[in-house]
Tab-separated table of C-alpha atoms and ligand atoms in Angstrom:
chain	number	residue	atom	x	y	z
A	226	MET	CA	117.403	111.823	128.501
A	227	LYS	CA	118.922	111.632	125.029
A	228	SER	CA	118.054	114.052	122.255
A	229	TYR	CA	118.607	113.730	118.495
A	230	ARG	CA	118.020	116.239	115.686
A	231	LYS	CA	118.382	115.898	111.932
A	232	GLU	CA	117.220	117.751	108.813
A	233	LEU	CA	116.271	115.726	105.731
A	234	TRP	CA	116.377	117.530	102.361
A	235	PHE	CA	114.029	117.024	99.427
A	236	ASN	CA	113.899	118.472	95.912
A	237	THR	CA	111.010	117.020	93.934
A	238	PRO	CA	111.071	117.383	90.112
A	239	THR	CA	107.292	117.986	90.107
A	240	ARG	CA	105.150	120.650	91.809
A	241	ARG	CA	103.344	117.984	93.870
A	242	ALA	CA	104.599	114.634	95.193
A	243	PHE	CA	104.134	112.141	97.994
A	244	ILE	CA	107.311	110.417	99.215
A	245	ASN	CA	107.430	107.562	101.709
A	246	ILE	CA	110.143	108.699	104.142
A	247	THR	CA	109.722	105.828	106.629
A	248	PRO	CA	113.123	104.265	105.709
A	249	GLN	CA	114.907	107.599	106.414
A	250	ILE	CA	113.104	107.991	109.754
A	251	ASP	CA	114.034	104.379	110.670
A	252	GLU	CA	117.656	105.273	109.874
A	253	CYS	CA	117.443	108.397	112.088
A	254	LEU	CA	116.078	106.273	114.936
A	255	ARG	CA	118.970	103.787	114.571
A	256	GLU	CA	121.467	106.686	114.537
A	257	SER	CA	119.909	108.197	117.670
A	258	GLY	CA	120.362	105.013	119.702
A	259	ILE	CA	117.098	105.845	121.501
A	260	LYS	CA	115.004	102.794	122.511
A	261	GLU	CA	112.088	104.395	124.383
A	262	GLY	CA	110.707	107.836	123.621
A	263	LEU	CA	109.008	109.988	121.000
A	264	CYS	CA	109.868	110.797	117.406
A	265	LEU	CA	108.609	114.073	115.912
A	266	VAL	CA	108.763	114.589	112.140
A	267	ASN	CA	107.676	117.957	110.710
A	268	ALA	CA	107.821	119.840	107.451
A	269	MET	CA	109.914	123.016	107.819
A	270	HIS	CA	108.006	124.785	105.035
A	271	ILE	CA	104.445	126.093	104.914
A	272	THR	CA	103.718	124.535	101.504
A	273	ALA	CA	104.675	120.937	102.432
A	274	SER	CA	103.255	118.324	104.819
A	275	VAL	CA	104.290	115.328	106.843
A	276	PHE	CA	101.501	112.823	107.406
A	277	ILE	CA	100.884	109.153	108.147
A	278	ASN	CA	98.837	106.916	105.906
A	279	ASP	CA	98.889	103.833	103.671
A	280	ASP	CA	101.583	103.360	101.004
A	281	GLU	CA	99.033	102.574	98.287
A	282	SER	CA	99.284	104.308	94.898
A	283	GLY	CA	95.503	104.414	94.314
A	284	LEU	CA	95.047	106.235	97.603
A	285	HIS	CA	97.770	108.732	96.667
A	286	GLN	CA	95.932	109.489	93.403
A	287	ASP	CA	92.742	109.915	95.467
A	288	PHE	CA	94.537	112.419	97.730
A	289	GLU	CA	95.709	114.370	94.656
A	290	LYS	CA	92.183	114.483	93.156
A	291	TRP	CA	90.557	115.367	96.472
A	292	LEU	CA	93.041	118.159	97.233
A	293	GLU	CA	92.638	119.583	93.716
A	294	LYS	CA	88.860	119.737	94.309
A	295	LEU	CA	89.337	121.501	97.667
A	296	ALA	CA	92.029	123.929	96.500
A	297	PRO	CA	92.596	123.811	92.715
A	298	GLU	CA	96.033	125.043	91.622
A	299	LYS	CA	94.554	127.080	88.728
A	300	PRO	CA	93.436	129.655	87.907
A	301	TYR	CA	96.098	131.340	90.022
A	302	SER	CA	94.067	134.570	90.021
A	303	GLN	CA	91.327	133.010	92.199
A	304	TYR	CA	93.523	133.463	95.306
A	305	LYS	CA	94.325	136.736	97.111
A	306	HIS	CA	97.699	135.272	98.188
A	307	ASN	CA	98.812	135.018	94.563
A	308	GLY	CA	99.771	138.670	94.131
A	309	PHE	CA	103.495	137.975	94.039
A	310	GLU	CA	103.377	134.164	94.192
A	311	ASP	CA	101.438	131.319	92.585
A	312	ASN	CA	101.342	128.912	95.516
A	313	ALA	CA	98.174	129.735	97.470
A	314	ASP	CA	96.794	126.268	96.669
A	315	ALA	CA	99.948	124.712	98.176
A	316	HIS	CA	99.457	126.588	101.474
A	317	LEU	CA	95.843	125.358	101.643
A	318	LYS	CA	96.721	121.748	100.721
A	319	ARG	CA	99.466	121.701	103.345
A	320	THR	CA	97.024	122.878	105.996
A	321	VAL	CA	94.610	120.039	105.174
A	322	MET	CA	97.334	117.355	105.141
A	323	GLY	CA	99.053	118.609	108.297
A	324	ARG	CA	102.445	119.861	109.422
A	325	GLU	CA	103.824	117.013	111.535
A	326	VAL	CA	103.500	113.559	113.037
A	327	VAL	CA	104.625	112.118	116.365
A	328	VAL	CA	105.371	108.394	116.573
A	329	ALA	CA	106.048	106.468	119.787
A	330	VAL	CA	109.418	104.720	120.009
A	331	THR	CA	109.213	101.321	121.704
A	332	ASN	CA	112.041	98.775	121.940
A	333	GLY	CA	114.075	100.824	119.445
A	334	LYS	CA	111.320	100.707	116.783
A	335	LEU	CA	108.718	103.131	115.431
A	336	ASP	CA	105.562	101.870	117.141
A	337	PHE	CA	103.170	101.964	114.151
A	338	GLY	CA	99.615	100.689	113.783
A	339	PRO	CA	98.843	98.387	110.844
A	340	TRP	CA	99.933	99.820	107.439
A	341	GLU	CA	101.073	103.138	108.915
A	342	GLN	CA	103.860	104.817	106.949
A	343	ILE	CA	105.265	108.347	107.131
A	344	PHE	CA	105.005	110.557	104.032
A	345	TYR	CA	106.440	113.845	102.898
A	346	GLY	CA	103.747	115.705	100.962
A	347	GLU	CA	105.100	118.315	98.562
A	348	PHE	CA	102.679	120.913	97.151
A	349	ASP	CA	105.090	123.513	95.753
A	350	GLY	CA	108.186	121.597	94.725
A	351	LYS	CA	111.068	121.950	92.246
A	352	ARG	CA	113.245	123.474	94.985
A	353	ARG	CA	115.183	122.310	98.035
A	354	LYS	CA	113.049	121.930	101.157
A	355	ARG	CA	113.566	120.368	104.583
A	356	VAL	CA	111.956	118.027	107.056
A	357	LEU	CA	112.986	118.123	110.730
A	358	VAL	CA	113.367	114.909	112.725
A	359	LYS	CA	113.573	115.252	116.519
A	360	ILE	CA	113.773	112.187	118.738
A	361	ILE	CA	113.825	112.323	122.526
A	362	GLY	CA	113.978	109.544	125.079
A	363	GLU	CA	116.484	107.052	126.409
B	625	ZN	ZN1	103.025	131.588	99.370
């Protein structure tokens, strides 16, 4: 069995952002040389997500609005976590959007359903953060 590991770095200029990282994951899969197996992609920070959905800008605005209703960023004082930090909302948003995805690798390709794309969801940005890519198989 082959095994591949890579860290991808992100530094978003805004507090929140959704980035389609499918091209980078495709590149990792090519680099790995693995044709049959599993590809795990996870955020390495507890205020960021990796999730699969449609690359449609209206939907991304809907996610932003929906998450702000569930866990509004402000006022910061509404959260117990915000004693020394201001990112309680980011922890909650990350939990809703998820930590990781696993995609099957078939014939050297990410075996997606229709319109599936992999996104990095940032909820407390403006600093360097990582995503882990682990691919196993043969
Ligand atoms: Zn925190």
